[in-house]
Coordinates of C-alpha atoms and ligand atoms in Angstrom, one line a residue:
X24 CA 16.3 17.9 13.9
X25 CA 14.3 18.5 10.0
X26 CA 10.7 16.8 10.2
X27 CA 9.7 16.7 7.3
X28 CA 7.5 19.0 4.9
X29 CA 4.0 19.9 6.0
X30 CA 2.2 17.6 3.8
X31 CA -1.4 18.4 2.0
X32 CA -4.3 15.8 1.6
X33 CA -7.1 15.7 -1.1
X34 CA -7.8 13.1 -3.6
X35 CA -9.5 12.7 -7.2
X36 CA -10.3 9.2 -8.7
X37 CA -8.5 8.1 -11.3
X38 CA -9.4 5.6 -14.3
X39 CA -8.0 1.9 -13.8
X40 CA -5.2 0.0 -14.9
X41 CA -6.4 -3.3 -16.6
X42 CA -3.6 -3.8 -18.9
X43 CA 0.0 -4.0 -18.2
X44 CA 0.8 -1.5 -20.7
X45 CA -1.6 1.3 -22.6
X46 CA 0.3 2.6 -25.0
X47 CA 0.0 6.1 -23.0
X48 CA 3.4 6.3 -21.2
X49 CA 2.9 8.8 -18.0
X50 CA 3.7 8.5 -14.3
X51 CA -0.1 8.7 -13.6
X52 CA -0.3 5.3 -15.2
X53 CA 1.2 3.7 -12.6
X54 CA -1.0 4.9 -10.0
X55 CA -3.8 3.4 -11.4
X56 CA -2.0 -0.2 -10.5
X57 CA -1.1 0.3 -7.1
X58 CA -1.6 -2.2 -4.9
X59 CA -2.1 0.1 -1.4
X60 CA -1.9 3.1 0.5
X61 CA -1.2 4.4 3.6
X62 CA -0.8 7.3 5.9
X63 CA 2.3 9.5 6.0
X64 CA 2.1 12.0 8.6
X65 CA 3.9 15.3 8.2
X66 CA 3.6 17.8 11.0
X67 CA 1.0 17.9 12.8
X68 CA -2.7 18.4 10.9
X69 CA -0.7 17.2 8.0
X70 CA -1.8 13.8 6.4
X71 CA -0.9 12.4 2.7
X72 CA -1.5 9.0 1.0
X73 CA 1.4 7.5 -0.5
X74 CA 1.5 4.5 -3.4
X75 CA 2.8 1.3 -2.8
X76 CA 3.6 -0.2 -6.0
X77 CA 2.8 -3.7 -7.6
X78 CA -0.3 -5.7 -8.7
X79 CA -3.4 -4.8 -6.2
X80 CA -4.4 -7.4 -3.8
X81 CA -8.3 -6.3 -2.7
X82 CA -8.7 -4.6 -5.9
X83 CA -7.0 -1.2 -4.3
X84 CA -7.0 0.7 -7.5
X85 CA -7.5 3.6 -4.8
X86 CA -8.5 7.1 -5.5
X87 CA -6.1 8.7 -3.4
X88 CA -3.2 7.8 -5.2
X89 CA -3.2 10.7 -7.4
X90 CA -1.7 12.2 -4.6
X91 CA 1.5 11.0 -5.7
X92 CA 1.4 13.9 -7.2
X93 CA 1.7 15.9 -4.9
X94 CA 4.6 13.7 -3.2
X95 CA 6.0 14.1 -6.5
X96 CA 5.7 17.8 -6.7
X97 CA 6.8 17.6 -2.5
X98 CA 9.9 15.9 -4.0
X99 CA 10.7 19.3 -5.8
X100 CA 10.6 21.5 -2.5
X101 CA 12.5 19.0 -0.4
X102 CA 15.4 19.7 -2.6
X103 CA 15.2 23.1 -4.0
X104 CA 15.2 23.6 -0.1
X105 CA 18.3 21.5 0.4
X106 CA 20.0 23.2 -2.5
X107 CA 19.4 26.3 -1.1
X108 CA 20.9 25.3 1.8
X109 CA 24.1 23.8 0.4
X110 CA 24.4 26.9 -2.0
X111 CA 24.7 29.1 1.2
X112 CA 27.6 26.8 2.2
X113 CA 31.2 26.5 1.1
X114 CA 30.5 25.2 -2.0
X115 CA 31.8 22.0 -2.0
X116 CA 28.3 20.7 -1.5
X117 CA 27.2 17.8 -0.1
X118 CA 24.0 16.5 -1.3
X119 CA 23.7 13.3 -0.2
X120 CA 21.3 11.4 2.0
X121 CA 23.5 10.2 4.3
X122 CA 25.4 13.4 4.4
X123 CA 22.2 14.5 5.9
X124 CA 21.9 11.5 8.4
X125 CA 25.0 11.6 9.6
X126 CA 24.5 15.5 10.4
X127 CA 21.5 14.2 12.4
X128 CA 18.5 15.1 9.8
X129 CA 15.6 13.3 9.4
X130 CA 14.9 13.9 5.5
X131 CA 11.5 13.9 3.8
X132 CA 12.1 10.6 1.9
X133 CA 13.5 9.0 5.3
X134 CA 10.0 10.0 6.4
X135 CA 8.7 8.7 3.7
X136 CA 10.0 5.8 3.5
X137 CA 9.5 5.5 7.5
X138 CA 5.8 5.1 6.8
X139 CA 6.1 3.0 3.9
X140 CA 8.1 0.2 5.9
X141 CA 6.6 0.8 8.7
X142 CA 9.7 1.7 10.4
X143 CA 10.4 4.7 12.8
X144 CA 12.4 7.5 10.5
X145 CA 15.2 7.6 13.1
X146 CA 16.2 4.0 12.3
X147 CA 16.2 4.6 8.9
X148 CA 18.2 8.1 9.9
X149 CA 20.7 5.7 11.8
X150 CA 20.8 3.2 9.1
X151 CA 21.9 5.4 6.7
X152 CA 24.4 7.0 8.5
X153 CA 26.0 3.7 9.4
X154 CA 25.9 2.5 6.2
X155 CA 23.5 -0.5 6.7
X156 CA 21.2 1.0 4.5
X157 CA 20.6 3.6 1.1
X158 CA 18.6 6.0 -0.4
X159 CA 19.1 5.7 -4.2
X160 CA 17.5 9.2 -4.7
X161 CA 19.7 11.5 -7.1
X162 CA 18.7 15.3 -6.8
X163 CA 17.4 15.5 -10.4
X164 CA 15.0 12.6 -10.2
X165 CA 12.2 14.6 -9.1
X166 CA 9.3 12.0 -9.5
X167 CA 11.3 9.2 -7.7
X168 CA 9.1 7.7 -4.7
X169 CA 11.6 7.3 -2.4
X170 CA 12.3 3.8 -1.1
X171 CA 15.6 2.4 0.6
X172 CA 17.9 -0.8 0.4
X173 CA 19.3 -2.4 3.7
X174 CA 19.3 -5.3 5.9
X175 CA 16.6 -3.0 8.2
X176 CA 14.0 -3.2 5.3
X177 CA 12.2 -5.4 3.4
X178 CA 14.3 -7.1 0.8
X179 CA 14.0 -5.5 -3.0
X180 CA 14.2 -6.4 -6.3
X181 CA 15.7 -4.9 -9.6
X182 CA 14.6 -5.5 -13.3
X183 CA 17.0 -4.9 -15.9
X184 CA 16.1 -2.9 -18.9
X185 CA 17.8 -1.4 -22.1
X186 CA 18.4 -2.3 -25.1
X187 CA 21.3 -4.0 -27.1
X188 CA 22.7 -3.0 -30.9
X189 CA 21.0 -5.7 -32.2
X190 CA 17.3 -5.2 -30.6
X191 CA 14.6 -3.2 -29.5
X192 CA 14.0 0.8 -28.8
X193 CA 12.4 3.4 -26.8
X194 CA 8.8 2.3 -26.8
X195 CA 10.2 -1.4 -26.5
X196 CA 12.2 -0.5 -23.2
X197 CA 9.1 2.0 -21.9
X198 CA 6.7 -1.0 -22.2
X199 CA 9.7 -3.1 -20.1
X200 CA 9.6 -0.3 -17.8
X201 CA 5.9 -0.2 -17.3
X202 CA 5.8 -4.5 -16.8
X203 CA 8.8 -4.0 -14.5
X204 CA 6.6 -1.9 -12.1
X205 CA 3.9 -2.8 -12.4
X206 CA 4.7 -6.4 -11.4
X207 CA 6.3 -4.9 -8.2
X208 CA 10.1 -4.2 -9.1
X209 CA 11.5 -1.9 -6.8
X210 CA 14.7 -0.6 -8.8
X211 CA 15.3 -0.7 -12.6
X212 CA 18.7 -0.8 -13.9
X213 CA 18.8 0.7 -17.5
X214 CA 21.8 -1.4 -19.1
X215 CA 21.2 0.0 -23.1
X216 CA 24.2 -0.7 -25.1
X217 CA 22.7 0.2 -28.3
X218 CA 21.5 3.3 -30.2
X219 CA 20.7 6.3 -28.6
X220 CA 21.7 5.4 -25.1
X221 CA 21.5 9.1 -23.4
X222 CA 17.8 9.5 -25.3
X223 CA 16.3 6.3 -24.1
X224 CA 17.9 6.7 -20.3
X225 CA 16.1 10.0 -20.4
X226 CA 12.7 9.2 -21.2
X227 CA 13.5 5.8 -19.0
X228 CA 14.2 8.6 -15.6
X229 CA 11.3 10.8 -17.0
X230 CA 9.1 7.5 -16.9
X231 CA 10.6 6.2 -14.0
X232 CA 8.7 6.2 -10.2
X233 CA 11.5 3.7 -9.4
X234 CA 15.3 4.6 -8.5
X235 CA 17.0 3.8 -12.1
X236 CA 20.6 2.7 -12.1
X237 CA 23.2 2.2 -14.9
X238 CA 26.8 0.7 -15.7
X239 CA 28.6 4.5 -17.5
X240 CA 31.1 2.4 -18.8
X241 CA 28.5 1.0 -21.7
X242 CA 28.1 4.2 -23.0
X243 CA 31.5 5.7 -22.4
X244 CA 32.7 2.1 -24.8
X245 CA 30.0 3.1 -26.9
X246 CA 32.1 6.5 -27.8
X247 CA 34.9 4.9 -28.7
X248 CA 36.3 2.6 -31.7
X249 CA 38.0 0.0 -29.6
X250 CA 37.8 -0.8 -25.6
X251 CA 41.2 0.1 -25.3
X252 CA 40.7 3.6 -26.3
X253 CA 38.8 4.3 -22.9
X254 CA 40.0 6.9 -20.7
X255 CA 39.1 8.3 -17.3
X256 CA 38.7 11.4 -18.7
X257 CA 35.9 10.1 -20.5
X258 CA 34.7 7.8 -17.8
X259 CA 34.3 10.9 -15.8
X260 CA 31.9 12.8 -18.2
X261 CA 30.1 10.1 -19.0
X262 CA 29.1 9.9 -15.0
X263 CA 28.5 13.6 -14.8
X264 CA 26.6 13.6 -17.6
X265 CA 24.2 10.6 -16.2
X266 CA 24.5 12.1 -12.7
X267 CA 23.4 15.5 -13.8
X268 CA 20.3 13.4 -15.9
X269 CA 19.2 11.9 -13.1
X270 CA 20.1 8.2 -12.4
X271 CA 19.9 7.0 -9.1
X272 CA 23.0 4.6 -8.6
X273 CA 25.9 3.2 -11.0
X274 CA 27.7 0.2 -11.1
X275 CA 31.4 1.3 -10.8
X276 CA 34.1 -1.6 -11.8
X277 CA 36.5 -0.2 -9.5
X278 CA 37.2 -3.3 -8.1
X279 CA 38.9 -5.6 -10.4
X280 CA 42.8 -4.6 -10.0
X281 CA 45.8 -6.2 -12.6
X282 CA 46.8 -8.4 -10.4
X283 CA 43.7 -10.4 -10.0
X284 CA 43.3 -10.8 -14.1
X285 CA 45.6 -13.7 -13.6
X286 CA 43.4 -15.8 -11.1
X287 CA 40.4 -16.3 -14.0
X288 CA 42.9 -18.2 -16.2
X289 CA 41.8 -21.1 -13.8
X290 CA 38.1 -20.6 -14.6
X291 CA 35.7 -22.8 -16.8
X292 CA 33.6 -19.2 -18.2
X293 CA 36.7 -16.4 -17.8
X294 CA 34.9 -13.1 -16.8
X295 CA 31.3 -13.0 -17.4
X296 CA 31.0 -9.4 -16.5
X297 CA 30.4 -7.0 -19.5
X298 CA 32.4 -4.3 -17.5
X299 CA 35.2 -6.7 -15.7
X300 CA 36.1 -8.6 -18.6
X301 CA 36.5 -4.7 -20.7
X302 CA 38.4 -3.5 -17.6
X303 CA 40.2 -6.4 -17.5
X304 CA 40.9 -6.2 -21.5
X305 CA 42.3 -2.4 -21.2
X306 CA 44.6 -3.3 -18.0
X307 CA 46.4 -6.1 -19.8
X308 CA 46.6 -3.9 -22.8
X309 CA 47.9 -0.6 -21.6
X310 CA 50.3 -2.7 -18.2
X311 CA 48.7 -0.2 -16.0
X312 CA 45.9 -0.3 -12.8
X313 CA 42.3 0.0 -13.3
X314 CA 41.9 4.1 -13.3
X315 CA 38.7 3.6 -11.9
X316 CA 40.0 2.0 -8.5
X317 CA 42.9 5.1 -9.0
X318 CA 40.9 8.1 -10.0
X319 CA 37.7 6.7 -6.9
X320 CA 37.9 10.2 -5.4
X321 CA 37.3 11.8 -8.4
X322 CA 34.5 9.8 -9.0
X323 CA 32.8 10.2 -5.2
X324 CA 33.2 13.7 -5.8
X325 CA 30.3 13.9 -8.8
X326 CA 28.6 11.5 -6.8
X327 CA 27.8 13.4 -3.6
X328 CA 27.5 16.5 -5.6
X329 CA 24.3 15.1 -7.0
X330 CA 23.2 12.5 -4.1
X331 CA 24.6 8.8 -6.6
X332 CA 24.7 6.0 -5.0
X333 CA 27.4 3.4 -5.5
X334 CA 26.2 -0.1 -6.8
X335 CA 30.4 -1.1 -6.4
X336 CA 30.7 -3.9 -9.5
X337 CA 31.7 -7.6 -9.0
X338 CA 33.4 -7.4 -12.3
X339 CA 34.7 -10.9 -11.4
X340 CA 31.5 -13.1 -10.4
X341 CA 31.2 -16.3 -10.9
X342 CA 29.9 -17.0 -14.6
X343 CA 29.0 -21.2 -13.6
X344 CA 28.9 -23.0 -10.1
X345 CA 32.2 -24.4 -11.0
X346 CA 33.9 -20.9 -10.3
X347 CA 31.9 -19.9 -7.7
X348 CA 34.0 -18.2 -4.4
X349 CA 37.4 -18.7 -6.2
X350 CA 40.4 -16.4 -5.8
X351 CA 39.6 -13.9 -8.1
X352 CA 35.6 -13.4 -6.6
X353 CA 37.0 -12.8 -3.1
X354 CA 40.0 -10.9 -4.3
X355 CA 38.0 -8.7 -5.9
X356 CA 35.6 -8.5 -2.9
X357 CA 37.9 -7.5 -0.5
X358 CA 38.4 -4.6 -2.6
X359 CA 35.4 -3.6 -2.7
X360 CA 35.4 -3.5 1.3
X361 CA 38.3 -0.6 0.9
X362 CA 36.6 1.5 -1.5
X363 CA 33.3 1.2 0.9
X364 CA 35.3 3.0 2.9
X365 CA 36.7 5.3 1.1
X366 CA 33.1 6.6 -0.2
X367 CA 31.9 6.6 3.0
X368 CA 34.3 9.3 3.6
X369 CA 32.8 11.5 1.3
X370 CA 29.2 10.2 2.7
X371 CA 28.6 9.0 -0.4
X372 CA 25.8 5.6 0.0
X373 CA 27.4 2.7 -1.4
X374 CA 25.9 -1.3 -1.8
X375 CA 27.7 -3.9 -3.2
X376 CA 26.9 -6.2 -6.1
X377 CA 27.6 -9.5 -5.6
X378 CA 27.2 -13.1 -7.3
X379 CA 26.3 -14.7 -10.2
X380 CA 26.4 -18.7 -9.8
X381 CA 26.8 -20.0 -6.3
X382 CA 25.7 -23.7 -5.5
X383 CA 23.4 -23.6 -2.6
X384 CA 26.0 -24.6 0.1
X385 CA 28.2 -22.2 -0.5
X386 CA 25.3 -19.1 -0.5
X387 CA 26.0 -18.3 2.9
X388 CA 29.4 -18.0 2.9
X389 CA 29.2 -15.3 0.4
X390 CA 26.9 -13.1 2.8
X391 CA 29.2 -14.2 5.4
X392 CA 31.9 -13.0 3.7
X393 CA 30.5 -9.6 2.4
X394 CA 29.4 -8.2 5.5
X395 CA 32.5 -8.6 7.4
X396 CA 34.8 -7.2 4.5
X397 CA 32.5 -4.6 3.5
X398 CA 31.6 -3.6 6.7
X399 CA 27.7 -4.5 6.5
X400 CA 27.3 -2.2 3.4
X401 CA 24.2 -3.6 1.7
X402 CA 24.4 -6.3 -0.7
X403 CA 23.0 -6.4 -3.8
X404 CA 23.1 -10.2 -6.1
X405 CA 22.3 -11.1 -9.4
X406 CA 20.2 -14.6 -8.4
X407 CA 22.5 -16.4 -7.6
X408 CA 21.8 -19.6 -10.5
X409 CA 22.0 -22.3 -8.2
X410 CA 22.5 -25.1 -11.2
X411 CA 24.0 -24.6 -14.8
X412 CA 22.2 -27.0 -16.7
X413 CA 18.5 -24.8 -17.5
X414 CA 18.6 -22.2 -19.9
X415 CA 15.6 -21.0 -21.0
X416 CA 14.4 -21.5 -17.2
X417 CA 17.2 -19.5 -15.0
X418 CA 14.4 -17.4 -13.1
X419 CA 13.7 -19.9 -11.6
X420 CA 17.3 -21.4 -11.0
X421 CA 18.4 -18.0 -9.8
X422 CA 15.1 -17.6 -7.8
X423 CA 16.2 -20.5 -5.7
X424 CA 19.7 -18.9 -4.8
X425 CA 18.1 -15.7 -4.4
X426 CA 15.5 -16.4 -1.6
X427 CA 18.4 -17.9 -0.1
X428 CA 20.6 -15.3 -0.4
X429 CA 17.7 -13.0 0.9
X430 CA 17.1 -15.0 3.8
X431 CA 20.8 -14.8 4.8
X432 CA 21.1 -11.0 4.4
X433 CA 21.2 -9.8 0.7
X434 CA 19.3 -6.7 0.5
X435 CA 18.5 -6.3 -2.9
X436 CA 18.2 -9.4 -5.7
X437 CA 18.7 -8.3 -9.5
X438 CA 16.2 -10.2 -10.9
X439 CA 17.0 -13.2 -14.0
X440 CA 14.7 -13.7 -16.9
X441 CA 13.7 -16.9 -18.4
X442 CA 15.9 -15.6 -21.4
X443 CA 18.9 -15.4 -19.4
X444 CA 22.6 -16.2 -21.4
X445 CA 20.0 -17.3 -24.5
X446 CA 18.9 -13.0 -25.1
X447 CA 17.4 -9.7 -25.1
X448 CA 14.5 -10.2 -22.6
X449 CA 11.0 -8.8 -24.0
X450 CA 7.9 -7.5 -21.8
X451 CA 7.0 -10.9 -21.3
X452 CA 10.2 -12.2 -20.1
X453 CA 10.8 -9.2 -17.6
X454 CA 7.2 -10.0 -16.4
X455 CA 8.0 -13.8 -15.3
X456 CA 11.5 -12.4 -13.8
X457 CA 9.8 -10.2 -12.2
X458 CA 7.6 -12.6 -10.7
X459 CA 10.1 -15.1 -9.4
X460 CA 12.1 -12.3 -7.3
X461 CA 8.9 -11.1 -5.8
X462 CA 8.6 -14.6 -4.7
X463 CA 11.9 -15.2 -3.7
X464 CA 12.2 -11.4 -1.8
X465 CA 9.4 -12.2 -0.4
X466 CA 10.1 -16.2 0.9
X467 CA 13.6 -14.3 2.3
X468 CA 11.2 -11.7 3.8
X469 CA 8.9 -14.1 5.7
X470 CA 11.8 -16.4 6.9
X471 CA 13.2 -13.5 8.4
X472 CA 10.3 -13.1 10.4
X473 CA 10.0 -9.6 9.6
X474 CA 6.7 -7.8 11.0
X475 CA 3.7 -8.4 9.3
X476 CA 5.7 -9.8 6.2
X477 CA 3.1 -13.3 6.3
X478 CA -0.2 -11.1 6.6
X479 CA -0.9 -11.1 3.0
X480 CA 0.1 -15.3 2.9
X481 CA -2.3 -15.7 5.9
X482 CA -5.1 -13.9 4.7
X483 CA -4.8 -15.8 1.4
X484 CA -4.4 -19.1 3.3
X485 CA -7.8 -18.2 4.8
X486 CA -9.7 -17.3 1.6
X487 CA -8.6 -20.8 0.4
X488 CA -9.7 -22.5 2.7
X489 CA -12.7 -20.5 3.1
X490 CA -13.5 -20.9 -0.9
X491 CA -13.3 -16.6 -1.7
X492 CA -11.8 -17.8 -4.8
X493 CA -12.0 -13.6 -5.9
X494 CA -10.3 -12.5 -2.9
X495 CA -7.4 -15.5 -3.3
X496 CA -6.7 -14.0 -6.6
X497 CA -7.0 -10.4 -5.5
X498 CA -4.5 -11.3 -2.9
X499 CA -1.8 -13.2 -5.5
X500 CA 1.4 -11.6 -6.8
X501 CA -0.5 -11.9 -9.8
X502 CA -4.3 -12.2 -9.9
X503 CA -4.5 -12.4 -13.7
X504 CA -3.1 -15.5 -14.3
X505 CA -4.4 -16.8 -10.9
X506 CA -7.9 -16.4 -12.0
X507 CA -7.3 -17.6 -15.6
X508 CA -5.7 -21.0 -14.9
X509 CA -9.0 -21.1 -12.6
X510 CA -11.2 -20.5 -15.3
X511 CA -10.2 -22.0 -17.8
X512 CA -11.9 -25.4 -16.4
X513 CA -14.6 -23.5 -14.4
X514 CA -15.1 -20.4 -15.9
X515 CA -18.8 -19.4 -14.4
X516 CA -19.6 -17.0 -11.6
X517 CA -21.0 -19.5 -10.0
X518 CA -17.6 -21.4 -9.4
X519 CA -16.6 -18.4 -7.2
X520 CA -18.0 -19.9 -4.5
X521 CA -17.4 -23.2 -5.2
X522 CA -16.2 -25.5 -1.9
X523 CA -13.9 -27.2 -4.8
X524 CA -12.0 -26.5 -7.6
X525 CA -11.1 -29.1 -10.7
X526 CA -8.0 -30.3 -9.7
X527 CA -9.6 -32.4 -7.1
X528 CA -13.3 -32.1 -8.0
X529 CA -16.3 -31.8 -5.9
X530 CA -16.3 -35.1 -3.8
X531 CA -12.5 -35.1 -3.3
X532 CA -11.9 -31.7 -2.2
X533 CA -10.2 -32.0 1.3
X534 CA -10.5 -28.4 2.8
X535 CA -14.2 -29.2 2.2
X536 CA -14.3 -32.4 3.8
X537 CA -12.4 -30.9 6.5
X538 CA -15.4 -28.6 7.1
X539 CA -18.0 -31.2 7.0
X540 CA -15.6 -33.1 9.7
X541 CA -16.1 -29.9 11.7
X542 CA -19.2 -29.4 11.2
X543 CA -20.1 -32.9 12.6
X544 CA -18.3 -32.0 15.3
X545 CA -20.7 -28.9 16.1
X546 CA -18.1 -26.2 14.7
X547 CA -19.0 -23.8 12.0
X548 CA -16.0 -21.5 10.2
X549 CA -16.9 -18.6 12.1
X550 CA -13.9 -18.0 13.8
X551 CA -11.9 -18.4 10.1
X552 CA -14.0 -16.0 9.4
X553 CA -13.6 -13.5 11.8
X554 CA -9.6 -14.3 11.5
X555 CA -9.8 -13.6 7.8
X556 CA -11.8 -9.9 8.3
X557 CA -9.3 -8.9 10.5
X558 CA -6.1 -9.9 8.2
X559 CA -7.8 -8.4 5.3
X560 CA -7.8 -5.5 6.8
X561 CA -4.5 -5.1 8.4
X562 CA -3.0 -5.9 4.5
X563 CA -5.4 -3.4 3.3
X564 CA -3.7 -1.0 5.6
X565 CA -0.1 -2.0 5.0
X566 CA -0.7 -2.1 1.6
X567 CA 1.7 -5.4 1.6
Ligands
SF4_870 S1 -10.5 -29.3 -5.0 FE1 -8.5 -29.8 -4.1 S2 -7.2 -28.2 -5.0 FE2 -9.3 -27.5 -5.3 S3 -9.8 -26.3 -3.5 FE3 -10.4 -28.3 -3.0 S4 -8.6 -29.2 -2.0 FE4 -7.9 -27.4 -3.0

């Protein structure tokens, strides 16, 4: 069974990150913003740090994370190594991470991410295998830091990038890229429909510490006049083209068949996918089957040649609570379930995208649903918007839906910007999005009682009430505005210590009344105290 490389140590300080974006577009950049580090044993002697992205609670701007680096540069030898391998083969190689589990390897980045979770390898081995859980890690996206999606881990979240004909460009989508992770996204979907699509995905992958996924058929409509002009043909190159680049997973509308097109005539909002409703649109026109549900083998075959990972389209989500879990979502669904399969035959990784609007009673269901027709592949959401009547606020509608949905199983939420159905999100926008899935991942996280997922709560809990007003900021999903709605009434050093705050004032503050009660009562905070040392440093270690 493979180990694992033999992994260096050493470390060099590095300059921090105080502002989201610098204008100076590298992947050491994001090191300066990690929030953590910890320990990833190779063999034996053989110790590494490794980044855990997102804003820094304890002010962890660490020195040792220029050693992603060398995990970078590790990347490199894991798969020249496997290449090799495969080369010496039949051929018809097989590149894929769960090709590899299932032959009973332990892979570097199943290592990696072993240490990361804080999970034992061999379950992440297992998971993968199964098909509980995936790697998004294609060959050619050598400074990925490898991170996995499945019920087993902690749930993730995806920002979507890219640009549209009407707005933005490179430097706009970089800066997007930058807020994305930065602010703790864990995947980043580059969905450019505009301009030089190929040039901006590429300097997006280069850019990219995250896995980066894409929907071809944006750029494959893009190269020709009218949808209807589509073929598989070029379907095809356009996926060899972005597999060979580099991105990590594609959303494939292979789903959506003729004879559901007929089901979203009862609908209030029709198809609301970009890629269902243009599948949809070149099935009625031409009377024939979706090629991309006919030609699927085809399609696998690029995929494990390069290690892509399916993100299988709901082409026919919900577009408004009204529709949500009609005919034509679970028709579509169950579809999905067979080509699952048929991926997995290829051990190709596969997750499933799934809704869209879904009115809180009927999240469940939907999880429900997806894991017994899809066989417990991971599931993947956009929100769910749990009401239709906010615009210009649906991060936080689809925040409520997606904690749910979290909590009931989802494995990955695609995040929703305030700017949702109203525009292009800018860096600001993908921020606050960014934000409200961290939350919600992270609500789903703790009410799934996963190990150690309420440190970081606790110790923050405790800094409250123990009035470390700088270590309740360092500790927030994001400290700056934490410390500047703070300041802006109390704004000296002195109020750092403070045993009040102005929302309540100095004679109404409770938690300091509580204190006094205890203190009458002969008990001083030393126990808090203690409590809060040793949570502090058990986040500090997790880097959580
Ligand atoms: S003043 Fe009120 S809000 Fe502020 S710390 Fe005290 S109890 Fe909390």
């Amino acid at each position: 069974m493979e180990t694992g490389a033999n992994l260096p140590n050493g470390s060099s300080p590095l300059n921090a990150c105080n502002s989201p974006f610098n204008g100076n577009f590298n992947r050491s950049m994001y090191n300066d913003c990690s929030r953590g580090g910890g320990l990833l044993a190779g063999e034996p002697g053989a110790i590494i740090h490794f980044p855990v992205r997102g804003v820094c609670p304890l002010g962890l701007r660490a020195a040792e994370h220029e050693l992603w680096g060398i995990v970078m540069a590790l990347r490199d030898s894991w798969v020249e190594k496997r290449e090799a391998a495969a080369a010496t083969a039949n051929g018809n190689r097989n590149m894929s991470q769960m090709h590899l589990a299932r032959r009973g390897f332990i892979t570097e980045e199943m290592q990696f991410i072993g240490q990361r979770e804080h999970l034992d390898p061999e379950l992440i081995r297992g998971e993968v295998a199964r098909g509980r859980c995936i790697i998004p890690a294609n060959i050619h996206h050598r400074n990925l830091e490898p991170m996995a999606i499945g019920i087993a881990t902690k749930c993730k979240i995806n920002a979507n990038i890219g640009n549209s004909s009407t707005s933005s460009n490179i430097d706009e989508e970089l800066k997007k890229l930058h807020h994305a992770v930065h602010y703790g996204a864990d995947t980043i979907m580059d969905l450019s429909t505009g301009g030089d699509i190929p040039t901006i995905r590429k300097a997006i992958i280069e850019a990219s510490p995250v896995p980066v996924g894409t929907v071809p058929v944006y750029e494959a409509i893009s190269r020709v006049r009218r949808p209807e002009d589509l073929t598989f043909e070029l379907m095809l190159e356009v996926i060899q083209e972005q597999a060979e680049q580099g991105v990590d997973y594609m959303t494939i509308h292979a789903g959506v068949m003729r004879e559901h097109v007929p089901f979203v005539r009862k609908r209030i909002t029709g198809i609301v996918s970009r890629g269902g409703s243009l599948m949809a649109h070149w099935m009625e026109h031409h009377k024939k089957q979706n090629f991309l549900y006919e030609r699927f083998d085809d399609i696998c075959k690029v995929f494990k040649k390069h290690d892509v990972s399916f993100s299988l389209g709901d082409g026919l989500r919900p577009g408004c609570i009204a529709d949500a879990s009609d005919d034509a979502q679970f028709a579509e669904l169950k579809v999905l379930g067979e080509l699952t399969k048929k991926a997995w035959e290829h051990d190709v990784q596969v997750m499933i995208e799934g809704p869209g609007h879904i009115p809180m009673d009927k999240i469940k269901e939907q999880v429900d649903k997806e894991m017994e027709w899809c066989h417990e592949a991971p599931f993947y959401t956009l929100g769910p918007l749990v009401i239709d009547i906010a615009p210009g606020y649906d991060h936080i509608t689809s925040a409520i839906g997606a904690a749910m949905i979290g909590w009931f199983g989802a494995s990955m939420l695609c995040y929703v910007t305030p700017k949702e159905h109203l525009g292009l999100p800018n860096p600001e926008d993908v921020k606050q999005g960014v934000i409200a899935y961290k939350i919600a991942a992270h609500a789903a996280d703790v009410a799934r009682h996963r190990p150690g997922a309420r440190d970081r709560d606790d110790a923050l809990s405790y800094a409250r009430f123990l009035f470390d007003w700088n270590k309740q900021f360092e500790l927030s999903l994001d400290p700056e505005t934490a410390k500047a709605m703070h300041d802006e009434n109390l704004p000296d050093d002195f109020y750092k210590e403070a045993k009040f705050c102005s929302m309540c004032g100095p004679k109404f503050c409770s938690m300091n009344i509580t204190q006094l009660a205890e203190a009458e009562g002969g008990h001083d905070q030393a126990e808090r105290k203690q409590k809060f040392v040793e949570l502090l440093a058990k986040v500090k270690a997790a880097g959580a």
